[in-house]
Short mmCIF file of C-alpha atoms in Angstrom, two decimals:
data_model
loop_
_atom_site.label_atom_id
_atom_site.label_comp_id
_atom_site.label_asym_id
_atom_site.label_seq_id
_atom_site.Cartn_x
_atom_site.Cartn_y
_atom_site.Cartn_z
CA MET A 41 0.00 0.00 0.00
CA THR A 42 1.36 3.41 -1.01
CA PHE A 43 1.42 6.56 1.08
CA SER A 44 1.80 9.72 -0.97
CA ALA A 45 1.76 13.06 0.89
CA ARG A 46 0.99 14.83 -2.42
CA ARG A 47 -2.22 12.84 -2.84
CA ILE A 48 -3.28 13.30 0.80
CA PHE A 49 -2.73 17.06 0.74
CA ALA A 50 -4.46 17.33 -2.64
CA ILE A 51 -7.60 15.76 -1.14
CA LEU A 52 -7.27 17.97 1.97
CA GLN A 53 -6.90 21.11 -0.16
CA LYS A 54 -9.85 20.12 -2.31
CA ASP A 55 -12.01 19.47 0.78
CA TYR A 56 -10.99 22.81 2.31
CA LYS A 57 -11.99 24.76 -0.81
CA ASP A 58 -15.20 22.77 -1.14
CA LEU A 59 -16.18 23.07 2.53
CA SER A 60 -15.37 26.79 2.73
CA ARG A 61 -18.09 27.37 0.09
CA ASN A 62 -20.62 25.14 1.89
CA LEU A 63 -22.45 27.42 4.32
CA TYR A 64 -24.73 24.64 5.56
CA VAL A 65 -21.84 22.63 6.97
CA THR A 66 -19.50 25.47 8.00
CA THR A 67 -22.07 27.10 10.28
CA THR A 68 -22.10 23.84 12.26
CA LEU A 69 -18.48 24.52 13.26
CA PHE A 70 -19.53 27.50 15.38
CA MET A 71 -22.20 25.71 17.43
CA PRO A 72 -19.83 24.09 20.00
CA LEU A 73 -17.91 27.37 20.34
CA LEU A 74 -21.12 29.27 21.08
CA MET A 75 -22.11 26.66 23.65
CA ALA A 76 -18.67 26.81 25.24
CA ALA A 77 -18.81 30.61 25.51
CA LEU A 78 -22.29 30.36 27.05
CA PHE A 79 -21.23 27.70 29.55
CA GLY A 80 -18.08 29.69 30.39
CA ARG A 81 -20.10 32.84 31.18
CA MET A 82 -22.67 30.86 33.17
CA GLY A 83 -19.85 29.56 35.33
CA MET A 84 -20.81 25.89 35.07
CA GLY A 85 -17.48 24.61 36.24
CA THR A 86 -18.10 20.85 36.61
CA ILE A 87 -16.13 18.29 34.63
CA SER A 88 -19.28 16.77 33.15
CA SER A 89 -20.46 20.19 31.90
CA TYR A 90 -17.09 20.80 30.21
CA TYR A 91 -17.35 17.41 28.53
CA ILE A 92 -20.90 18.02 27.30
CA VAL A 93 -19.41 20.89 25.27
CA ILE A 94 -16.33 18.90 24.24
CA ASN A 95 -18.39 15.90 23.14
CA MET A 96 -20.68 18.27 21.27
CA GLY A 97 -17.60 19.49 19.42
CA PHE A 98 -16.59 15.93 18.61
CA ILE A 99 -20.03 15.00 17.32
CA LEU A 100 -20.81 18.18 15.39
CA VAL A 101 -17.37 18.72 13.91
CA ALA A 102 -15.48 15.42 13.80
CA THR A 103 -18.47 13.18 13.15
CA TYR A 104 -21.04 15.38 11.41
CA VAL A 105 -18.66 17.34 9.17
CA GLN A 106 -16.81 14.15 8.27
CA SER A 107 -20.04 12.27 7.50
CA ALA A 108 -21.24 15.23 5.39
CA LEU A 109 -17.96 15.29 3.45
CA ILE A 110 -18.18 11.58 2.65
CA ALA A 111 -21.95 11.51 2.05
CA GLU A 112 -21.72 14.45 -0.35
CA GLU A 113 -18.97 12.68 -2.34
CA LYS A 114 -21.32 9.71 -2.63
CA GLU A 115 -24.36 11.85 -3.42
CA LYS A 116 -22.54 13.74 -6.20
CA ASN A 117 -20.79 10.62 -7.55
CA THR A 118 -17.34 12.08 -6.92
CA LEU A 119 -16.21 9.41 -4.45
CA ARG A 120 -16.08 6.86 -7.27
CA GLY A 121 -13.64 9.15 -9.10
CA LEU A 122 -11.29 9.02 -6.10
CA MET A 123 -11.77 5.26 -5.78
CA LEU A 124 -10.86 4.76 -9.46
CA SER A 125 -7.73 6.91 -9.16
CA PRO A 126 -4.33 5.46 -8.14
CA ALA A 127 -4.82 6.78 -4.58
CA SER A 128 -4.83 3.92 -2.06
CA THR A 129 -7.58 3.38 0.52
CA MET A 130 -5.19 4.66 3.20
CA GLU A 131 -4.42 7.85 1.23
CA ILE A 132 -8.09 8.56 0.54
CA PHE A 133 -9.01 7.87 4.18
CA CYS A 134 -6.24 10.14 5.51
CA GLY A 135 -6.94 12.87 2.95
CA LYS A 136 -10.68 12.78 3.60
CA SER A 137 -10.22 12.75 7.41
CA LEU A 138 -7.57 15.43 7.76
CA LEU A 139 -9.83 18.46 7.35
CA SER A 140 -12.38 17.23 9.89
CA PHE A 141 -9.55 16.35 12.27
CA ILE A 142 -7.93 19.80 12.00
CA ALA A 143 -11.32 21.53 12.36
CA THR A 144 -12.06 19.37 15.44
CA ALA A 145 -8.70 20.24 17.01
CA VAL A 146 -9.36 23.95 16.50
CA VAL A 147 -12.99 23.84 17.74
CA VAL A 148 -12.28 21.63 20.78
CA THR A 149 -9.29 23.78 21.78
CA GLY A 150 -11.44 26.88 21.36
CA SER A 151 -14.22 25.29 23.41
CA ILE A 152 -11.80 24.43 26.23
CA LEU A 153 -10.50 28.00 26.32
CA LEU A 154 -13.96 29.61 26.11
CA SER A 155 -15.39 27.39 28.84
CA ASN A 156 -12.38 28.09 31.13
CA TYR A 157 -11.55 24.40 31.56
CA ASN A 158 -8.07 23.99 33.07
CA PRO A 159 -7.28 20.29 33.59
CA ARG A 160 -4.71 19.35 36.24
CA ASN A 161 -2.76 17.24 33.76
CA MET A 162 -3.00 18.73 30.28
CA ALA A 163 -0.73 16.10 28.65
CA VAL A 164 -2.98 13.16 29.61
CA ILE A 165 -6.11 15.08 28.60
CA ALA A 166 -4.48 16.04 25.28
CA ILE A 167 -3.71 12.38 24.48
CA ALA A 168 -7.25 11.34 25.37
CA LEU A 169 -8.77 14.15 23.30
CA LEU A 170 -6.52 13.30 20.35
CA LEU A 171 -7.56 9.64 20.41
CA SER A 172 -11.21 10.64 20.84
CA ALA A 173 -11.00 13.00 17.84
CA VAL A 174 -9.64 10.15 15.69
CA PHE A 175 -12.49 7.91 16.88
CA TYR A 176 -15.21 10.48 16.12
CA VAL A 177 -13.77 11.20 12.67
CA GLY A 178 -13.85 7.43 11.99
CA LEU A 179 -17.46 7.34 13.18
CA GLY A 180 -18.23 10.17 10.75
CA THR A 181 -16.58 8.26 7.90
CA LEU A 182 -18.70 5.22 8.69
CA ILE A 183 -21.94 7.26 8.83
CA GLY A 184 -20.98 8.96 5.56
CA LEU A 185 -20.39 5.58 3.89
CA PHE A 186 -23.76 4.25 5.06
CA THR A 187 -25.82 7.32 4.17
CA LYS A 188 -26.67 8.38 0.63
CA SER A 189 -26.80 12.16 1.02
CA VAL A 190 -25.83 15.06 3.29
CA MET A 191 -29.49 15.37 4.29
CA GLU A 192 -29.60 11.71 5.36
CA ALA A 193 -26.34 12.16 7.31
CA SER A 194 -27.91 15.18 9.06
CA VAL A 195 -30.78 12.97 10.23
CA VAL A 196 -28.60 10.01 11.29
CA ILE A 197 -26.37 12.31 13.35
CA VAL A 198 -29.24 13.16 15.77
CA PRO A 199 -29.43 9.77 17.58
CA VAL A 200 -25.63 9.52 17.46
CA MET A 201 -25.41 12.88 19.17
CA LEU A 202 -27.89 11.76 21.85
CA ILE A 203 -25.93 8.57 22.50
CA PHE A 204 -22.52 10.20 22.68
CA THR A 205 -23.42 13.37 24.57
CA SER A 206 -25.90 12.01 27.07
CA GLY A 207 -24.61 8.46 27.62
CA SER A 208 -23.77 9.45 31.19
CA LEU A 209 -27.50 9.69 31.93
CA LEU A 210 -27.64 5.89 31.68
CA ILE A 211 -25.05 5.32 34.41
CA PRO A 212 -27.58 5.55 37.31
CA LEU A 213 -29.64 2.82 35.60
CA ILE A 214 -26.76 0.32 35.54
CA GLU A 215 -27.57 -1.03 39.04
CA LYS A 216 -31.14 -1.77 37.99
CA TYR A 217 -30.27 -3.05 34.50
CA PRO A 218 -26.78 -4.69 34.61
CA VAL A 219 -26.80 -5.14 30.84
CA LEU A 220 -26.29 -1.38 30.59
CA ALA A 221 -22.84 -1.82 32.18
CA VAL A 222 -21.49 -2.00 28.65
CA VAL A 223 -22.30 1.72 28.35
CA GLU A 224 -19.42 2.45 30.71
CA TYR A 225 -17.00 1.33 28.00
CA MET A 226 -18.25 3.88 25.50
CA PRO A 227 -15.46 6.26 24.42
CA ASN A 228 -17.26 9.39 25.67
CA LEU A 229 -17.74 7.90 29.15
CA GLN A 230 -14.18 6.62 29.22
CA LEU A 231 -13.04 10.15 28.41
CA LEU A 232 -15.25 11.59 31.15
CA GLU A 233 -14.02 9.08 33.73
CA LEU A 234 -10.42 9.77 32.71
CA ALA A 235 -11.00 13.53 33.10
CA ASP A 236 -12.53 12.98 36.54
CA ARG A 237 -9.54 10.89 37.64
CA VAL A 238 -7.09 13.48 36.28
CA GLU A 239 -8.71 16.08 38.57
CA THR A 240 -8.02 13.76 41.52
CA GLY A 241 -4.33 13.75 40.59
CA ALA A 242 -4.14 10.67 38.34
CA GLY A 243 -1.29 10.54 35.80
CA LEU A 244 -0.67 8.68 32.55
CA GLY A 245 -0.11 5.32 34.24
CA ASP A 246 -3.33 5.58 36.25
CA THR A 247 -5.41 6.42 33.19
CA LEU A 248 -3.76 4.02 30.73
CA LEU A 249 -6.69 1.60 30.80
CA HIS A 250 -9.11 4.36 29.74
CA LEU A 251 -6.76 5.40 26.94
CA LEU A 252 -6.47 1.79 25.77
CA VAL A 253 -10.26 1.40 25.68
CA ILE A 254 -10.55 4.57 23.56
CA LEU A 255 -7.71 3.30 21.34
CA ALA A 256 -9.58 0.01 20.88
CA TRP A 257 -12.63 2.00 19.72
CA VAL A 258 -10.38 3.90 17.29
CA LEU A 259 -9.04 0.68 15.79
CA VAL A 260 -12.45 -0.99 15.56
CA ILE A 261 -14.26 1.98 14.00
CA HIS A 262 -11.53 2.50 11.37
CA ALA A 263 -11.34 -1.20 10.54
CA VAL A 264 -15.11 -1.32 10.03
CA ALA A 265 -15.01 1.91 7.96
CA ALA A 266 -12.23 0.50 5.76
CA TYR A 267 -14.22 -2.72 5.25
CA VAL A 268 -17.37 -0.80 4.28
CA TYR A 269 -15.34 1.50 2.01
CA LYS A 270 -13.92 -1.50 0.14
CA LYS A 271 -17.40 -2.91 -0.24
CA ARG A 272 -18.57 0.44 -1.65
CA MET A 273 -15.83 0.32 -4.31
CA VAL A 274 -17.79 -2.41 -6.06
CA ASP A 275 -21.42 -2.09 -7.17
CA GLU A 276 -23.96 -4.72 -6.16
CA MET B 21 -0.93 -7.63 -32.13
CA GLU B 22 -1.06 -8.10 -28.36
CA ASN B 23 -4.47 -8.28 -26.71
CA ILE B 24 -4.84 -5.64 -23.98
CA ILE B 25 -8.33 -6.86 -22.97
CA GLU B 26 -9.46 -10.48 -23.09
CA VAL B 27 -13.03 -11.35 -22.16
CA THR B 28 -14.27 -14.95 -22.19
CA SER B 29 -17.83 -16.18 -21.62
CA LEU B 30 -18.61 -13.21 -19.41
CA GLN B 31 -21.96 -13.32 -17.63
CA LYS B 32 -23.64 -10.95 -15.23
CA ALA B 33 -27.02 -11.38 -13.59
CA PHE B 34 -28.88 -8.88 -11.41
CA GLY B 35 -31.32 -11.11 -9.61
CA ALA B 36 -33.39 -12.87 -12.25
CA SER B 37 -32.36 -10.42 -14.97
CA ARG B 38 -29.34 -11.43 -17.08
CA ALA B 39 -27.52 -8.29 -18.21
CA LEU B 40 -24.68 -10.22 -19.91
CA LYS B 41 -25.34 -13.74 -21.18
CA ASP B 42 -22.13 -15.05 -22.75
CA VAL B 43 -19.85 -12.31 -23.97
CA THR B 44 -16.47 -13.09 -25.52
CA PHE B 45 -14.17 -10.60 -27.24
CA ASN B 46 -10.69 -9.12 -27.14
CA VAL B 47 -9.28 -5.67 -27.67
CA LYS B 48 -5.88 -5.25 -29.32
CA ARG B 49 -3.27 -2.79 -28.07
CA GLY B 50 -3.58 0.57 -29.80
CA GLU B 51 -7.01 0.06 -31.36
CA ILE B 52 -10.27 1.88 -30.77
CA PHE B 53 -12.83 -0.79 -30.01
CA GLY B 54 -16.47 0.17 -30.22
CA PHE B 55 -19.13 -1.53 -28.13
CA LEU B 56 -22.40 -0.68 -29.81
CA GLY B 57 -25.85 -1.30 -28.53
CA PRO B 58 -29.08 0.36 -27.48
CA SER B 59 -29.77 1.46 -23.91
CA GLY B 60 -29.95 -1.53 -21.57
CA SER B 61 -28.00 -3.85 -23.86
CA GLY B 62 -25.18 -4.38 -21.30
CA LYS B 63 -22.57 -1.84 -22.43
CA THR B 64 -22.15 -0.05 -19.09
CA THR B 65 -22.24 -3.38 -17.21
CA THR B 66 -19.31 -4.57 -19.34
CA ILE B 67 -17.31 -1.39 -18.69
CA LYS B 68 -17.98 -1.66 -14.97
CA ILE B 69 -16.74 -5.26 -14.90
CA LEU B 70 -13.67 -4.33 -16.93
CA THR B 71 -12.86 -1.49 -14.51
CA ALA B 72 -13.41 -3.62 -11.37
CA GLN B 73 -16.53 -1.67 -10.33
CA LEU B 74 -18.72 -4.75 -10.68
CA LYS B 75 -18.08 -8.46 -10.18
CA PRO B 76 -19.06 -10.84 -12.97
CA THR B 77 -21.41 -13.74 -12.24
CA ALA B 78 -19.36 -16.08 -14.43
CA GLY B 79 -16.62 -15.99 -17.05
CA SER B 80 -13.36 -14.09 -17.04
CA ALA B 81 -12.15 -10.60 -17.89
CA TYR B 82 -8.46 -9.78 -18.20
CA ALA B 83 -6.72 -6.47 -18.88
CA PHE B 84 -2.94 -6.13 -19.22
CA GLY B 85 -2.79 -9.90 -18.74
CA VAL B 86 -4.25 -9.81 -15.21
CA SER B 87 -7.75 -10.34 -13.92
CA THR B 88 -9.67 -7.05 -13.94
CA GLU B 89 -10.10 -7.51 -10.17
CA GLN B 90 -6.43 -6.50 -9.93
CA LEU B 91 -7.11 -3.21 -11.72
CA LYS B 92 -7.96 -1.87 -8.26
CA SER B 93 -4.24 -1.67 -7.52
CA GLU B 94 -2.34 1.61 -7.95
CA LYS B 95 -0.10 0.14 -10.67
CA TYR B 96 -3.03 -0.49 -12.98
CA ARG B 97 -5.12 2.54 -12.01
CA GLN B 98 -2.22 4.64 -13.24
CA LYS B 99 -2.52 2.99 -16.67
CA VAL B 100 -6.29 3.31 -16.98
CA GLY B 101 -8.60 6.26 -17.65
CA ILE B 102 -12.35 5.94 -17.09
CA VAL B 103 -15.28 8.11 -18.06
CA THR B 104 -18.63 6.68 -17.04
CA ASP B 105 -21.89 8.15 -15.79
CA ASN B 106 -20.73 7.76 -12.17
CA THR B 107 -17.49 9.70 -12.41
CA ALA B 108 -18.50 13.30 -11.63
CA LEU B 109 -16.87 16.65 -10.88
CA TYR B 110 -16.83 18.90 -7.79
CA GLY B 111 -19.50 21.55 -8.41
CA ARG B 112 -18.22 24.17 -5.93
CA LEU B 113 -14.69 24.11 -7.37
CA ASN B 114 -13.59 25.67 -10.62
CA VAL B 115 -12.37 23.73 -13.65
CA TYR B 116 -8.69 24.24 -12.76
CA ASP B 117 -9.08 22.98 -9.17
CA ASN B 118 -10.98 19.90 -10.34
CA LEU B 119 -8.22 18.99 -12.78
CA LYS B 120 -5.44 19.99 -10.34
CA LEU B 121 -6.72 17.41 -7.84
CA TYR B 122 -6.38 14.68 -10.47
CA CYS B 123 -2.92 15.96 -11.51
CA ASP B 124 -1.89 15.38 -7.89
CA LEU B 125 -3.58 11.96 -7.67
CA TYR B 126 -1.90 10.76 -10.88
CA GLY B 127 1.42 12.57 -10.34
CA VAL B 128 1.02 14.72 -13.47
CA PRO B 129 2.50 18.26 -13.84
CA TYR B 130 -0.06 21.10 -13.76
CA GLN B 131 0.81 22.32 -17.27
CA ARG B 132 -1.08 19.26 -18.57
CA ILE B 133 -4.30 21.06 -17.55
CA GLY B 134 -3.95 23.60 -20.38
CA GLU B 135 -3.10 20.82 -22.86
CA VAL B 136 -6.14 18.68 -22.06
CA LEU B 137 -8.46 21.69 -22.04
CA ARG B 138 -7.28 22.51 -25.57
CA MET B 139 -8.01 18.89 -26.56
CA VAL B 140 -11.65 19.30 -25.48
CA ASN B 141 -12.02 22.84 -26.89
CA LEU B 142 -12.22 24.51 -23.47
CA ALA B 143 -8.95 26.46 -23.42
CA GLY B 144 -9.24 29.56 -21.24
CA GLU B 145 -12.15 28.22 -19.17
CA GLU B 146 -9.95 27.19 -16.21
CA ARG B 147 -11.45 29.67 -13.73
CA LYS B 148 -15.10 28.91 -14.44
CA ALA B 149 -17.05 27.32 -11.58
CA VAL B 150 -18.07 23.80 -12.53
CA SER B 151 -21.60 24.40 -11.20
CA LYS B 152 -22.07 27.07 -13.89
CA LEU B 153 -21.12 24.83 -16.82
CA SER B 154 -23.53 23.32 -19.34
CA LYS B 155 -24.00 19.54 -19.56
CA GLY B 156 -21.85 19.40 -22.67
CA MET B 157 -19.04 21.37 -21.01
CA LEU B 158 -19.19 19.09 -17.97
CA GLN B 159 -18.85 16.09 -20.25
CA ARG B 160 -15.81 17.66 -21.90
CA ILE B 161 -14.17 18.43 -18.52
CA THR B 162 -14.76 14.81 -17.45
CA LEU B 163 -13.07 13.69 -20.65
CA ALA B 164 -10.22 16.16 -20.09
CA ARG B 165 -9.73 14.65 -16.64
CA ALA B 166 -9.45 11.16 -18.13
CA PHE B 167 -6.88 12.40 -20.69
CA LEU B 168 -4.67 14.07 -18.03
CA HIS B 169 -2.36 11.13 -17.36
CA GLU B 170 -2.31 9.82 -20.96
CA PRO B 171 -3.59 6.38 -19.97
CA GLU B 172 -2.58 3.25 -21.81
CA LEU B 173 -6.18 2.08 -21.75
CA LEU B 174 -9.15 4.44 -21.84
CA PHE B 175 -12.73 3.39 -21.10
CA LEU B 176 -15.32 5.80 -22.43
CA ASP B 177 -19.03 5.28 -21.84
CA GLU B 178 -21.04 7.36 -24.34
CA PRO B 179 -18.39 10.14 -24.36
CA THR B 180 -20.13 12.53 -26.76
CA SER B 181 -23.79 11.91 -25.92
CA ALA B 182 -24.38 15.51 -24.75
CA LEU B 183 -22.19 17.30 -27.30
CA ASP B 184 -22.94 19.34 -30.40
CA PRO B 185 -21.31 18.34 -33.74
CA VAL B 186 -18.45 20.89 -33.45
CA ASN B 187 -17.40 19.70 -30.01
CA THR B 188 -17.96 16.06 -30.95
CA LYS B 189 -15.46 16.61 -33.77
CA HIS B 190 -12.98 18.12 -31.28
CA ILE B 191 -13.32 15.11 -28.98
CA HIS B 192 -12.96 12.70 -31.89
CA ASP B 193 -9.76 14.49 -32.99
CA GLY B 194 -8.50 14.27 -29.40
CA LEU B 195 -9.25 10.54 -29.24
CA LEU B 196 -7.51 9.91 -32.57
CA HIS B 197 -4.53 11.90 -31.25
CA LEU B 198 -4.42 9.66 -28.15
CA LYS B 199 -4.66 6.58 -30.37
CA GLU B 200 -1.70 7.85 -32.41
CA LYS B 201 0.27 8.09 -29.17
CA GLY B 202 -0.57 4.45 -28.40
CA THR B 203 -3.65 4.65 -26.17
CA THR B 204 -6.09 1.77 -26.52
CA ILE B 205 -9.68 3.00 -26.34
CA PHE B 206 -12.74 0.97 -25.33
CA LEU B 207 -15.73 3.02 -26.38
CA THR B 208 -19.40 2.38 -25.84
CA THR B 209 -21.80 4.33 -27.98
CA HIS B 210 -25.10 4.12 -29.75
CA ASP B 211 -23.95 6.68 -32.32
CA MET B 212 -23.15 4.80 -35.53
CA ASN B 213 -21.41 7.79 -37.12
CA GLU B 214 -19.11 8.01 -34.13
CA ALA B 215 -18.32 4.30 -34.36
CA GLU B 216 -17.63 4.54 -38.07
CA ALA B 217 -15.42 7.64 -37.66
CA LEU B 218 -13.33 6.27 -34.80
CA CYS B 219 -13.43 2.51 -34.38
CA ASP B 220 -11.03 -0.05 -35.80
CA ARG B 221 -13.46 -2.78 -34.79
CA VAL B 222 -16.97 -2.80 -33.42
CA ALA B 223 -19.07 -5.33 -31.53
CA PHE B 224 -22.85 -5.25 -31.72
CA LEU B 225 -24.33 -5.95 -28.31
CA ASN B 226 -27.99 -6.79 -27.94
CA ASN B 227 -29.76 -8.21 -24.89
CA GLY B 228 -26.42 -9.08 -23.29
CA GLU B 229 -25.01 -10.95 -26.29
CA ILE B 230 -22.52 -9.99 -28.99
CA ARG B 231 -24.27 -10.52 -32.31
CA LEU B 232 -21.51 -9.37 -34.66
CA LEU B 233 -17.86 -8.30 -34.34
CA ASP B 234 -15.60 -6.91 -37.08
CA SER B 235 -14.25 -3.69 -38.56
CA PRO B 236 -16.96 -1.24 -39.68
CA LYS B 237 -15.55 -1.35 -43.22
CA LYS B 238 -15.71 -5.15 -43.46
CA LEU B 239 -19.18 -5.29 -41.95
CA ARG B 240 -20.48 -2.84 -44.53
CA GLN B 241 -18.64 -4.46 -47.45
CA GLN B 242 -19.88 -7.95 -46.56
CA ARG B 243 -23.45 -6.72 -46.67
CA GLY B 244 -23.19 -4.31 -49.61
CA GLU B 245 -24.88 -4.67 -52.98
CA PRO B 246 -22.44 -5.21 -55.90
CA THR B 247 -23.70 -1.96 -57.45
CA LEU B 248 -23.04 1.78 -57.48
CA THR B 249 -25.61 4.55 -57.39
CA VAL B 250 -24.67 7.22 -59.94
CA GLU B 251 -26.12 10.72 -59.87
CA LEU B 252 -26.31 12.30 -63.33
CA ALA B 253 -26.33 15.94 -64.41
CA ASP B 254 -30.06 15.84 -65.18
CA GLY B 255 -30.73 14.86 -61.54
CA SER B 256 -31.56 11.24 -62.22
CA MET B 257 -30.05 8.36 -60.20
CA VAL B 258 -28.81 5.25 -62.02
CA ILE B 259 -27.77 1.89 -60.57
CA VAL B 260 -24.61 0.58 -62.25
CA PRO B 261 -23.04 -2.87 -61.65
CA LYS B 262 -19.63 -2.73 -59.98
CA GLY B 263 -18.07 -5.36 -62.26
CA PRO B 264 -16.63 -5.06 -65.78
CA GLU B 265 -20.17 -5.02 -67.14
CA GLY B 266 -20.65 -1.55 -65.69
CA ALA B 267 -17.36 -0.10 -66.97
CA ASP B 268 -18.64 1.02 -70.38
CA GLN B 269 -21.66 2.69 -68.80
CA MET B 270 -19.48 4.57 -66.33
CA PHE B 271 -17.03 5.57 -69.07
CA ARG B 272 -19.93 6.97 -71.12
CA TYR B 273 -21.23 9.06 -68.20
CA MET B 274 -17.75 10.39 -67.52
CA SER B 275 -16.79 11.11 -71.12
CA THR B 276 -20.05 13.00 -71.78
CA GLY B 277 -19.77 15.03 -68.59
CA GLN B 278 -23.00 13.58 -67.19
CA LEU B 279 -21.48 12.19 -64.00
CA VAL B 280 -22.14 14.22 -60.84
CA SER B 281 -21.47 11.73 -58.03
CA VAL B 282 -20.95 8.02 -57.35
CA GLN B 283 -21.96 6.21 -54.19
CA SER B 284 -21.22 2.63 -53.23
CA ASN B 285 -24.37 0.78 -52.18
CA HIS B 286 -23.26 -0.35 -48.72
CA PRO B 287 -25.63 -0.37 -45.79
CA THR B 288 -24.84 1.89 -42.81
CA LEU B 289 -23.79 0.34 -39.49
CA GLY B 290 -27.25 1.33 -38.22
CA ASP B 291 -28.88 -0.67 -41.05
CA ILE B 292 -26.71 -3.69 -40.23
CA PHE B 293 -27.57 -3.43 -36.54
CA VAL B 294 -31.29 -3.45 -37.32
CA GLU B 295 -30.78 -6.38 -39.73
CA VAL B 296 -28.88 -8.45 -37.15
CA THR B 297 -30.81 -7.62 -33.99
CA GLY B 298 -34.19 -6.44 -35.21
CA ARG B 299 -33.76 -3.39 -32.94
CA LYS B 300 -32.92 0.23 -33.62
CA LEU B 301 -30.06 1.92 -31.82
CA ALA B 302 -31.49 4.63 -29.60
#
């Protein structure tokens, strides 16, 4: 498998020009920042409130923008052009994910600053956020591959947003319904638990298990996305 | 001459419907091979199988000596150009940015953009937004994109269906130029004039089967009448035998200045298609 920086940056540059002229998707980028500013001014200083905003950023930017980018390529029949070019699956995946990833990094950093969140161990939080961003971009790729249009992706994102921003609401129900214990392993809850532990003084070693769980999600989501992508290369 | 495409007993079924029944043909390196048939005859299905966008139900398809499944690899993608109905352009970008992306994907210098735009009669249109282009212009940009990397093998599905005669001529000249440089072209069309102007050989496809395969010239000659239609100065048309028995008659028309034009009585490719399949090309 080849890895050409020229091809990856060409796809990134194309996506940037395309997205910058797509008002429908670009306005979405400002939503998490507005929420963060609002939360910051309201003085809601709990870890879970910070992570509602951060997860919102992940879902609206990493997942939604990414799914819109992929779904639009499918809707307009341009994805097949990329698939038929010499670019490898890895190059197309990286090129198509880079813009969403950069936008997520900018929006999540902005959200952290606007909401006045100052974690006790920034390095551990940065690693966890980085891994989470990669996961949510992968989730967006998968949604984009399954949906047929940007409009469909916009509908599918709603339940995804509910699951990944309010999963913590299910935690009190775990005692009553043990089957819901699996919810604790969701990447958003792992991130929240890690952030809570960091505030109690935990370091990298203490939070490694949480990071590994998020990493496992990253690997699984990208493997599934790659499988679906390869299936989409061939018509039924 | 070496075969660049070899297809043997190819079949494709979509549920109960059989799009390709038993298709066998080969395409020689450097030729323009025309796949002719009406809508729904199996032309696009064949192109999709040959470009690894569709799996055959049975039979084999080889290009460059390898199964077309392997055309998914970078090595072969670099050698192939494809224009089908599902290869589109980015509407929000301009012409230049669309082609620049493909220059980067194929590792081609940007000055090729001007060259291919001249080939499709769109020189100077680089900065136009793709969303503002007519259907014919879009088709020409899609063709320009396929010409960018000078592929060894070019698949074209109805390449001039939305073009006017002037631009069709430009595209035909461009395709003949690519052929001169060694490109093999697999062309599907239902335009008989296009097939006759471009193709070294044509295959007639009907209901998923090849009914006839040969050069357009041979197909017409095999089915022609052994006569000539002669137009005379007084406006009358006379049928003259082609053999020695018609020589005196022709000499007389010529020596008396009566001869205006002579036409060989060969059927058109369209006539032959109707004769062989009982269907019109549309």
